[in-house]
Amino acid sequence: MAIKIKDVAQAAEVSIATVSYVLNNSAPVSNETRRRVLDAVERLGYRPNITARNLKASETRMIGYAWHNVLPGETNAVLDRFIYQMALAAEANRYHVLTFTQSPDDPVATYDELIRTSRVDGFILAGTDRNDERIRRLIDLDFPFAAFGRSNAEWDFPYVDVDGKVGICMAVEHLLTLGHRRIACLAWPSGSLNGDARFDGYLQAMRQAGIVPKPTWIARIGNVVRDGFEAARRLMALPAHERPTAIVSLSDVMAIGAMSYLDTNGFRVGADVAVTGFDDDPMAGYLRPPLTSLHQPIDEIAVKVIEMLMVVLNDQPIPDQNILVQPTLMIRGSSNYPFSE
């Protein structure tokens, strides 16, 4: 793990600013304090990041952000909203956002180029995942960034994220209180950080209710409407005693596909089969019936992530650099009917 300036400050029992004054000879510091800082530098083996230091000396007032990947047929209203609100928050701090694309084969290449050519002061990351190469690279370079999303638990970096596990637990518990016991789950393929966390919420809530989900109740599908439609077709084709009476979806997109199948095949959404989603897409409230979904406070998250980056850019410690917020369950017509066998 790379030694950071904050580690030197802690070891020398001084502020981060004081360490910077000593290393850059930019302000008067007592001989005793200078000695403590230099001793800590030598003991810890701290090596200042020259690229970051040079960049700091000539601010660009630009923040780098990589566009999220959207496959054909997919949408991502959450990240679309995030980048807009993040850009507003950046401009309120007299920064602008430089957007770019990243290659799936080499996701760090553009980051390296932007750092090497001094094009940005820092980065905002989104769409993070386990073993995220971008996060690992920026940590190793000690280059300023903040993220909307988590990665490996042992990696130390500033982020804000939504607790998807708690959110899906809330959705399942809502359905349980209505009397549902045969609750299916439309989940993404295993392996994604957010997807696995949300699916764990489904399993946890079901097990706490004493219910072991049948394998046939779980559909691992892509995040597209068509896959949600086909998954609902398979679920409704199960024998009557095994057929789910409720469907929890890890995204609104899949939930909308499921609702479309149910509506066109004689099942009353909400009354015959309850459906819930996640993300509270802007169109969720305009569906018929409106979709119960988990709302993420994207506007607040975007502002907080920018605030974190501003603190990092000023070489100041962040009091709480790992923030996990809970979504809000928006109960609507797709799941507000009591159910009984």
mmCIF file of C-alpha atoms in Angstrom:
data_model
loop_
_atom_site.group_PDB
_atom_site.id
_atom_site.type_symbol
_atom_site.label_atom_id
_atom_site.label_comp_id
_atom_site.label_asym_id
_atom_site.label_seq_id
_atom_site.Cartn_x
_atom_site.Cartn_y
_atom_site.Cartn_z
ATOM 1 C CA MET A 1 0.000 0.000 0.000
ATOM 2 C CA ALA A 2 1.443 3.391 -0.994
ATOM 3 C CA ILE A 3 2.408 5.703 1.861
ATOM 4 C CA LYS A 4 0.385 8.911 1.725
ATOM 5 C CA ILE A 5 1.092 12.396 3.011
ATOM 6 C CA LYS A 6 -1.541 11.891 5.713
ATOM 7 C CA ASP A 7 0.480 8.912 7.018
ATOM 8 C CA VAL A 8 3.541 11.144 7.352
ATOM 9 C CA ALA A 9 1.464 13.786 9.125
ATOM 10 C CA GLN A 10 0.130 11.229 11.588
ATOM 11 C CA ALA A 11 3.574 9.771 12.289
ATOM 12 C CA ALA A 12 5.091 13.237 12.818
ATOM 13 C CA GLU A 13 2.070 14.398 14.829
ATOM 14 C CA VAL A 14 1.545 17.447 12.619
ATOM 15 C CA SER A 15 -1.051 18.561 10.088
ATOM 16 C CA ILE A 16 -1.006 17.574 6.423
ATOM 17 C CA ALA A 17 -0.429 21.240 5.591
ATOM 18 C CA THR A 18 2.702 21.297 7.767
ATOM 19 C CA VAL A 19 4.132 18.268 5.961
ATOM 20 C CA SER A 20 3.487 20.064 2.668
ATOM 21 C CA TYR A 21 5.247 23.208 3.979
ATOM 22 C CA VAL A 22 8.334 21.178 4.903
ATOM 23 C CA LEU A 23 8.527 19.193 1.657
ATOM 24 C CA ASN A 24 7.944 22.242 -0.534
ATOM 25 C CA ASN A 25 9.789 24.733 1.674
ATOM 26 C CA SER A 26 6.780 26.988 1.187
ATOM 27 C CA ALA A 27 6.265 28.395 4.699
ATOM 28 C CA PRO A 28 8.277 28.931 7.911
ATOM 29 C CA VAL A 29 8.449 25.811 10.115
ATOM 30 C CA SER A 30 10.419 25.345 13.335
ATOM 31 C CA ASN A 31 13.569 23.241 13.214
ATOM 32 C CA GLU A 32 12.076 20.696 15.617
ATOM 33 C CA THR A 33 8.926 20.291 13.498
ATOM 34 C CA ARG A 34 10.972 20.042 10.296
ATOM 35 C CA ARG A 35 13.117 17.327 11.864
ATOM 36 C CA ARG A 36 10.059 15.311 12.944
ATOM 37 C CA VAL A 37 8.533 15.519 9.473
ATOM 38 C CA LEU A 38 11.755 14.530 7.677
ATOM 39 C CA ASP A 39 12.326 11.669 10.124
ATOM 40 C CA ALA A 40 8.800 10.397 9.426
ATOM 41 C CA VAL A 41 9.371 10.704 5.673
ATOM 42 C CA GLU A 42 12.563 8.654 5.923
ATOM 43 C CA ARG A 43 11.113 6.076 8.322
ATOM 44 C CA LEU A 44 7.978 5.470 6.265
ATOM 45 C CA GLY A 45 9.719 5.660 2.897
ATOM 46 C CA TYR A 46 7.328 8.329 1.654
ATOM 47 C CA ARG A 47 7.921 9.475 -1.911
ATOM 48 C CA PRO A 48 5.880 12.506 -3.066
ATOM 49 C CA ASN A 49 3.987 12.032 -6.290
ATOM 50 C CA ILE A 50 5.811 14.375 -8.646
ATOM 51 C CA THR A 51 3.063 14.359 -11.262
ATOM 52 C CA ALA A 52 0.406 15.272 -8.727
ATOM 53 C CA ARG A 53 2.641 17.965 -7.207
ATOM 54 C CA ASN A 54 3.350 19.541 -10.593
ATOM 55 C CA LEU A 55 -0.334 19.462 -11.420
ATOM 56 C CA LYS A 56 -1.192 21.109 -8.118
ATOM 57 C CA ALA A 57 1.168 23.961 -8.910
ATOM 58 C CA SER A 58 -0.766 24.746 -12.093
ATOM 59 C CA GLU A 59 -4.428 23.996 -11.447
ATOM 60 C CA THR A 60 -6.592 23.111 -14.404
ATOM 61 C CA ARG A 61 -9.891 23.548 -12.505
ATOM 62 C CA MET A 62 -11.019 20.416 -14.353
ATOM 63 C CA ILE A 63 -12.374 17.159 -12.909
ATOM 64 C CA GLY A 64 -12.179 14.001 -14.999
ATOM 65 C CA TYR A 65 -15.168 11.662 -15.298
ATOM 66 C CA ALA A 66 -15.443 8.543 -17.474
ATOM 67 C CA TRP A 67 -18.780 7.957 -19.178
ATOM 68 C CA HIS A 68 -20.477 4.806 -17.957
ATOM 69 C CA ASN A 69 -20.789 1.943 -20.417
ATOM 70 C CA VAL A 70 -24.303 1.441 -21.767
ATOM 71 C CA LEU A 71 -24.943 -1.688 -23.807
ATOM 72 C CA PRO A 72 -27.461 -1.707 -26.690
ATOM 73 C CA GLY A 73 -30.977 -1.759 -25.276
ATOM 74 C CA GLU A 74 -29.852 -0.625 -21.814
ATOM 75 C CA THR A 75 -30.441 2.663 -20.038
ATOM 76 C CA ASN A 76 -28.973 4.071 -16.838
ATOM 77 C CA ALA A 77 -31.125 6.921 -15.582
ATOM 78 C CA VAL A 78 -29.310 6.862 -12.223
ATOM 79 C CA LEU A 79 -25.864 7.659 -13.623
ATOM 80 C CA ASP A 80 -27.328 10.087 -16.158
ATOM 81 C CA ARG A 81 -28.811 12.024 -13.250
ATOM 82 C CA PHE A 82 -25.610 11.679 -11.228
ATOM 83 C CA ILE A 83 -23.338 13.226 -13.854
ATOM 84 C CA TYR A 84 -25.695 16.197 -14.317
ATOM 85 C CA GLN A 85 -25.901 16.937 -10.595
ATOM 86 C CA MET A 86 -22.189 16.273 -10.154
ATOM 87 C CA ALA A 87 -21.377 18.803 -12.895
ATOM 88 C CA LEU A 88 -23.600 21.392 -11.203
ATOM 89 C CA ALA A 89 -21.875 20.793 -7.873
ATOM 90 C CA ALA A 90 -18.447 21.044 -9.511
ATOM 91 C CA GLU A 91 -19.339 24.351 -11.168
ATOM 92 C CA ALA A 92 -20.554 25.698 -7.832
ATOM 93 C CA ASN A 93 -16.955 25.136 -6.685
ATOM 94 C CA ARG A 94 -15.549 26.829 -9.830
ATOM 95 C CA TYR A 95 -14.564 23.537 -11.467
ATOM 96 C CA HIS A 96 -15.712 21.987 -14.729
ATOM 97 C CA VAL A 97 -16.076 18.336 -15.683
ATOM 98 C CA LEU A 98 -13.987 16.806 -18.457
ATOM 99 C CA THR A 99 -15.754 13.670 -19.687
ATOM 100 C CA PHE A 100 -14.020 10.836 -21.498
ATOM 101 C CA THR A 101 -14.484 7.195 -22.402
ATOM 102 C CA GLN A 102 -12.494 4.287 -21.042
ATOM 103 C CA SER A 103 -11.584 1.095 -22.833
ATOM 104 C CA PRO A 104 -12.917 -2.085 -21.194
ATOM 105 C CA ASP A 105 -9.637 -3.751 -22.189
ATOM 106 C CA ASP A 106 -7.466 -1.124 -20.476
ATOM 107 C CA PRO A 107 -9.617 1.038 -18.192
ATOM 108 C CA VAL A 108 -6.674 2.902 -16.630
ATOM 109 C CA ALA A 109 -4.968 4.050 -19.857
ATOM 110 C CA THR A 110 -6.958 7.280 -20.248
ATOM 111 C CA TYR A 111 -6.566 8.082 -16.558
ATOM 112 C CA ASP A 112 -2.791 7.729 -16.910
ATOM 113 C CA GLU A 113 -2.767 9.964 -19.968
ATOM 114 C CA LEU A 114 -4.842 12.698 -18.339
ATOM 115 C CA ILE A 115 -2.562 12.678 -15.300
ATOM 116 C CA ARG A 116 0.621 12.618 -17.393
ATOM 117 C CA THR A 117 -0.531 15.537 -19.534
ATOM 118 C CA SER A 118 -1.809 17.543 -16.527
ATOM 119 C CA ARG A 119 -5.319 17.846 -17.934
ATOM 120 C CA VAL A 120 -7.253 17.399 -14.664
ATOM 121 C CA ASP A 121 -6.880 18.152 -10.969
ATOM 122 C CA GLY A 122 -8.696 15.021 -9.882
ATOM 123 C CA PHE A 123 -11.297 12.421 -10.818
ATOM 124 C CA ILE A 124 -14.813 11.388 -9.884
ATOM 125 C CA LEU A 125 -15.465 7.681 -10.378
ATOM 126 C CA ALA A 126 -18.791 5.886 -10.735
ATOM 127 C CA GLY A 127 -19.850 2.402 -11.719
ATOM 128 C CA THR A 128 -17.230 0.949 -9.385
ATOM 129 C CA ASP A 129 -16.774 -2.762 -8.791
ATOM 130 C CA ARG A 130 -14.578 -5.284 -7.007
ATOM 131 C CA ASN A 131 -10.860 -5.097 -7.832
ATOM 132 C CA ASP A 132 -11.554 -1.896 -9.759
ATOM 133 C CA GLU A 133 -8.342 -1.206 -11.688
ATOM 134 C CA ARG A 134 -9.013 2.528 -11.800
ATOM 135 C CA ILE A 135 -9.271 2.816 -8.033
ATOM 136 C CA ARG A 136 -6.176 0.706 -7.457
ATOM 137 C CA ARG A 137 -4.193 2.834 -9.917
ATOM 138 C CA LEU A 138 -5.242 6.164 -8.423
ATOM 139 C CA ILE A 139 -4.528 4.947 -4.887
ATOM 140 C CA ASP A 140 -1.053 3.802 -5.961
ATOM 141 C CA LEU A 141 -0.386 7.171 -7.625
ATOM 142 C CA ASP A 142 -1.825 9.034 -4.626
ATOM 143 C CA PHE A 143 -3.824 11.087 -7.135
ATOM 144 C CA PRO A 144 -6.955 12.945 -5.940
ATOM 145 C CA PHE A 145 -10.305 11.236 -6.524
ATOM 146 C CA ALA A 146 -13.627 10.399 -4.892
ATOM 147 C CA ALA A 147 -16.154 7.763 -5.926
ATOM 148 C CA PHE A 148 -19.851 7.069 -6.150
ATOM 149 C CA GLY A 149 -19.591 3.421 -5.175
ATOM 150 C CA ARG A 150 -17.474 1.006 -3.188
ATOM 151 C CA SER A 151 -14.780 -1.496 -4.120
ATOM 152 C CA ASN A 152 -12.555 -3.787 -2.047
ATOM 153 C CA ALA A 153 -13.189 -3.321 1.676
ATOM 154 C CA GLU A 154 -9.478 -3.049 2.520
ATOM 155 C CA TRP A 155 -8.846 -0.215 0.056
ATOM 156 C CA ASP A 156 -8.798 3.206 1.702
ATOM 157 C CA PHE A 157 -10.441 5.876 -0.462
ATOM 158 C CA PRO A 158 -13.320 8.378 -0.216
ATOM 159 C CA TYR A 159 -16.707 7.205 -1.450
ATOM 160 C CA VAL A 160 -20.446 7.610 -1.078
ATOM 161 C CA ASP A 161 -22.664 4.634 -1.881
ATOM 162 C CA VAL A 162 -26.237 3.421 -1.530
ATOM 163 C CA ASP A 163 -26.863 0.392 0.687
ATOM 164 C CA GLY A 164 -28.506 -1.867 -1.869
ATOM 165 C CA LYS A 165 -28.631 -4.821 0.508
ATOM 166 C CA VAL A 166 -30.702 -2.885 3.040
ATOM 167 C CA GLY A 167 -32.878 -1.566 0.228
ATOM 168 C CA ILE A 168 -33.845 -4.967 -1.126
ATOM 169 C CA CYS A 169 -34.414 -6.203 2.431
ATOM 170 C CA MET A 170 -36.936 -3.375 2.796
ATOM 171 C CA ALA A 171 -38.719 -4.384 -0.411
ATOM 172 C CA VAL A 172 -38.969 -8.051 0.611
ATOM 173 C CA GLU A 173 -40.149 -7.163 4.119
ATOM 174 C CA HIS A 174 -42.827 -4.935 2.581
ATOM 175 C CA LEU A 175 -44.104 -7.861 0.513
ATOM 176 C CA LEU A 176 -43.990 -10.197 3.511
ATOM 177 C CA THR A 177 -46.188 -7.818 5.526
ATOM 178 C CA LEU A 178 -48.756 -7.998 2.719
ATOM 179 C CA GLY A 179 -48.918 -11.778 3.085
ATOM 180 C CA HIS A 180 -46.636 -12.898 0.238
ATOM 181 C CA ARG A 181 -44.454 -15.944 0.810
ATOM 182 C CA ARG A 182 -43.628 -17.082 -2.704
ATOM 183 C CA ILE A 183 -41.392 -14.157 -3.644
ATOM 184 C CA ALA A 184 -39.204 -14.384 -6.746
ATOM 185 C CA CYS A 185 -36.116 -12.314 -7.528
ATOM 186 C CA LEU A 186 -34.960 -10.915 -10.861
ATOM 187 C CA ALA A 187 -31.207 -10.572 -10.314
ATOM 188 C CA TRP A 188 -28.184 -9.712 -12.394
ATOM 189 C CA PRO A 189 -25.582 -12.378 -13.182
ATOM 190 C CA SER A 190 -23.413 -13.005 -10.115
ATOM 191 C CA GLY A 191 -20.090 -11.207 -9.822
ATOM 192 C CA SER A 192 -21.021 -7.523 -9.721
ATOM 193 C CA LEU A 193 -20.536 -5.707 -6.423
ATOM 194 C CA ASN A 194 -23.889 -3.904 -6.438
ATOM 195 C CA GLY A 195 -25.808 -6.837 -7.857
ATOM 196 C CA ASP A 196 -24.469 -9.300 -5.305
ATOM 197 C CA ALA A 197 -25.169 -6.899 -2.428
ATOM 198 C CA ARG A 198 -28.780 -6.432 -3.526
ATOM 199 C CA PHE A 199 -29.265 -10.166 -4.025
ATOM 200 C CA ASP A 200 -27.847 -10.814 -0.554
ATOM 201 C CA GLY A 201 -30.580 -8.507 0.754
ATOM 202 C CA TYR A 202 -33.218 -10.712 -0.877
ATOM 203 C CA LEU A 203 -31.736 -13.889 0.606
ATOM 204 C CA GLN A 204 -31.333 -12.344 4.051
ATOM 205 C CA ALA A 205 -34.908 -11.070 4.262
ATOM 206 C CA MET A 206 -36.332 -14.376 3.043
ATOM 207 C CA ARG A 207 -34.282 -16.432 5.494
ATOM 208 C CA GLN A 208 -35.199 -14.135 8.386
ATOM 209 C CA ALA A 209 -38.824 -14.889 7.513
ATOM 210 C CA GLY A 210 -38.058 -18.618 7.606
ATOM 211 C CA ILE A 211 -38.414 -19.020 3.848
ATOM 212 C CA VAL A 212 -35.894 -20.860 1.691
ATOM 213 C CA PRO A 213 -36.264 -19.513 -1.855
ATOM 214 C CA LYS A 214 -36.732 -22.185 -4.499
ATOM 215 C CA PRO A 215 -34.120 -22.138 -7.274
ATOM 216 C CA THR A 216 -36.948 -21.636 -9.782
ATOM 217 C CA TRP A 217 -37.814 -18.324 -8.111
ATOM 218 C CA ILE A 218 -34.435 -16.807 -8.944
ATOM 219 C CA ALA A 219 -33.741 -15.487 -12.453
ATOM 220 C CA ARG A 220 -30.234 -14.289 -13.333
ATOM 221 C CA ILE A 221 -30.779 -11.972 -16.274
ATOM 222 C CA GLY A 222 -29.440 -8.914 -18.058
ATOM 223 C CA ASN A 223 -30.521 -5.425 -17.100
ATOM 224 C CA VAL A 224 -32.859 -4.990 -20.065
ATOM 225 C CA VAL A 225 -36.658 -4.879 -20.400
ATOM 226 C CA ARG A 226 -36.715 -7.893 -22.708
ATOM 227 C CA ASP A 227 -34.991 -10.117 -20.126
ATOM 228 C CA GLY A 228 -37.449 -9.046 -17.443
ATOM 229 C CA PHE A 229 -40.322 -9.908 -19.783
ATOM 230 C CA GLU A 230 -38.946 -13.387 -20.501
ATOM 231 C CA ALA A 231 -38.117 -14.056 -16.847
ATOM 232 C CA ALA A 232 -41.709 -13.278 -15.862
ATOM 233 C CA ARG A 233 -42.921 -15.636 -18.592
ATOM 234 C CA ARG A 234 -40.880 -18.476 -17.078
ATOM 235 C CA LEU A 235 -41.994 -17.683 -13.540
ATOM 236 C CA MET A 236 -45.677 -17.623 -14.445
ATOM 237 C CA ALA A 237 -45.317 -20.941 -16.274
ATOM 238 C CA LEU A 238 -44.442 -22.713 -13.009
ATOM 239 C CA PRO A 239 -47.068 -25.000 -11.402
ATOM 240 C CA ALA A 240 -49.726 -23.038 -9.498
ATOM 241 C CA HIS A 241 -48.502 -24.177 -6.065
ATOM 242 C CA GLU A 242 -44.954 -23.003 -6.886
ATOM 243 C CA ARG A 243 -45.741 -19.905 -8.932
ATOM 244 C CA PRO A 244 -44.536 -16.669 -7.269
ATOM 245 C CA THR A 245 -47.110 -14.188 -6.033
ATOM 246 C CA ALA A 246 -44.548 -11.385 -5.902
ATOM 247 C CA ILE A 247 -41.421 -10.414 -7.838
ATOM 248 C CA VAL A 248 -38.547 -8.358 -6.438
ATOM 249 C CA SER A 249 -36.358 -6.855 -9.164
ATOM 250 C CA LEU A 250 -32.866 -5.494 -8.615
ATOM 251 C CA SER A 251 -33.637 -2.685 -11.081
ATOM 252 C CA ASP A 252 -36.651 -0.833 -12.450
ATOM 253 C CA VAL A 253 -35.716 -1.855 -15.981
ATOM 254 C CA MET A 254 -36.211 -5.561 -15.251
ATOM 255 C CA ALA A 255 -39.335 -4.822 -13.201
ATOM 256 C CA ILE A 256 -40.874 -2.930 -16.133
ATOM 257 C CA GLY A 257 -40.243 -5.942 -18.377
ATOM 258 C CA ALA A 258 -41.917 -8.240 -15.860
ATOM 259 C CA MET A 259 -44.904 -5.900 -15.524
ATOM 260 C CA SER A 260 -45.271 -5.805 -19.301
ATOM 261 C CA TYR A 261 -45.526 -9.596 -19.493
ATOM 262 C CA LEU A 262 -47.975 -9.799 -16.594
ATOM 263 C CA ASP A 263 -50.203 -7.060 -17.999
ATOM 264 C CA THR A 264 -50.408 -8.595 -21.465
ATOM 265 C CA ASN A 265 -51.089 -12.110 -20.197
ATOM 266 C CA GLY A 266 -54.031 -11.664 -17.865
ATOM 267 C CA PHE A 267 -52.232 -11.104 -14.546
ATOM 268 C CA ARG A 268 -53.207 -8.019 -12.563
ATOM 269 C CA VAL A 269 -50.023 -6.317 -11.388
ATOM 270 C CA GLY A 270 -50.336 -5.592 -7.691
ATOM 271 C CA ALA A 271 -53.438 -7.715 -7.110
ATOM 272 C CA ASP A 272 -52.419 -11.070 -8.656
ATOM 273 C CA VAL A 273 -48.654 -10.564 -8.676
ATOM 274 C CA ALA A 274 -46.871 -7.790 -6.787
ATOM 275 C CA VAL A 275 -43.760 -6.244 -8.378
ATOM 276 C CA THR A 276 -41.037 -4.019 -6.929
ATOM 277 C CA GLY A 277 -38.015 -2.374 -8.553
ATOM 278 C CA PHE A 278 -34.909 -0.450 -7.599
ATOM 279 C CA ASP A 279 -33.706 3.047 -8.683
ATOM 280 C CA ASP A 280 -37.060 4.848 -8.802
ATOM 281 C CA ASP A 281 -36.744 5.681 -12.485
ATOM 282 C CA PRO A 282 -38.574 8.928 -13.400
ATOM 283 C CA MET A 283 -41.154 6.913 -15.317
ATOM 284 C CA ALA A 284 -41.863 4.565 -12.375
ATOM 285 C CA GLY A 285 -44.637 6.763 -11.033
ATOM 286 C CA TYR A 286 -46.330 7.008 -14.439
ATOM 287 C CA LEU A 287 -46.672 3.299 -15.151
ATOM 288 C CA ARG A 288 -50.050 1.620 -14.764
ATOM 289 C CA PRO A 289 -50.074 0.693 -11.990
ATOM 290 C CA PRO A 290 -47.207 2.871 -10.704
ATOM 291 C CA LEU A 291 -44.135 0.867 -9.761
ATOM 292 C CA THR A 292 -43.035 0.418 -6.147
ATOM 293 C CA SER A 293 -39.320 1.165 -6.157
ATOM 294 C CA LEU A 294 -36.320 2.108 -4.039
ATOM 295 C CA HIS A 295 -35.333 5.743 -4.432
ATOM 296 C CA GLN A 296 -31.645 6.681 -4.338
ATOM 297 C CA PRO A 297 -30.818 10.258 -3.212
ATOM 298 C CA ILE A 298 -28.683 10.879 -6.296
ATOM 299 C CA ASP A 299 -28.690 14.675 -6.064
ATOM 300 C CA GLU A 300 -27.363 14.603 -2.503
ATOM 301 C CA ILE A 301 -24.816 11.910 -3.357
ATOM 302 C CA ALA A 302 -23.435 13.930 -6.276
ATOM 303 C CA VAL A 303 -22.970 16.990 -4.062
ATOM 304 C CA LYS A 304 -21.302 14.958 -1.311
ATOM 305 C CA VAL A 305 -18.863 13.265 -3.693
ATOM 306 C CA ILE A 306 -17.777 16.645 -5.064
ATOM 307 C CA GLU A 307 -17.413 17.985 -1.512
ATOM 308 C CA MET A 308 -15.141 15.048 -0.705
ATOM 309 C CA LEU A 309 -12.977 15.704 -3.744
ATOM 310 C CA MET A 310 -12.669 19.388 -2.860
ATOM 311 C CA VAL A 311 -11.310 18.400 0.568
ATOM 312 C CA VAL A 312 -8.832 15.974 -1.007
ATOM 313 C CA LEU A 313 -7.665 18.621 -3.488
ATOM 314 C CA ASN A 314 -6.934 20.922 -0.569
ATOM 315 C CA ASP A 315 -4.819 18.223 1.123
ATOM 316 C CA GLN A 316 -7.165 18.092 4.083
ATOM 317 C CA PRO A 317 -8.345 14.962 5.930
ATOM 318 C CA ILE A 318 -11.951 13.878 5.379
ATOM 319 C CA PRO A 319 -13.759 13.340 8.707
ATOM 320 C CA ASP A 320 -15.931 10.555 7.270
ATOM 321 C CA GLN A 321 -14.705 9.328 3.914
ATOM 322 C CA ASN A 322 -16.870 6.185 3.698
ATOM 323 C CA ILE A 323 -20.546 7.106 3.566
ATOM 324 C CA LEU A 324 -23.307 4.545 3.059
ATOM 325 C CA VAL A 325 -26.821 5.941 2.619
ATOM 326 C CA GLN A 326 -30.104 4.076 2.716
ATOM 327 C CA PRO A 327 -32.577 4.221 -0.165
ATOM 328 C CA THR A 328 -36.238 5.067 0.448
ATOM 329 C CA LEU A 329 -38.961 2.566 -0.409
ATOM 330 C CA MET A 330 -41.577 4.313 -2.540
ATOM 331 C CA ILE A 331 -44.709 2.178 -2.175
ATOM 332 C CA ARG A 332 -47.075 2.413 -5.152
ATOM 333 C CA GLY A 333 -49.815 0.446 -6.852
ATOM 334 C CA SER A 334 -47.660 -2.417 -8.108
ATOM 335 C CA SER A 335 -47.409 -3.825 -4.581
ATOM 336 C CA ASN A 336 -49.941 -2.253 -2.210
ATOM 337 C CA TYR A 337 -52.623 -4.966 -2.124
ATOM 338 C CA PRO A 338 -52.856 -7.393 0.831
ATOM 339 C CA PHE A 339 -52.440 -10.966 -0.364
ATOM 340 C CA SER A 340 -53.805 -14.253 0.923
ATOM 341 C CA GLU A 341 -53.797 -17.753 -0.536
#
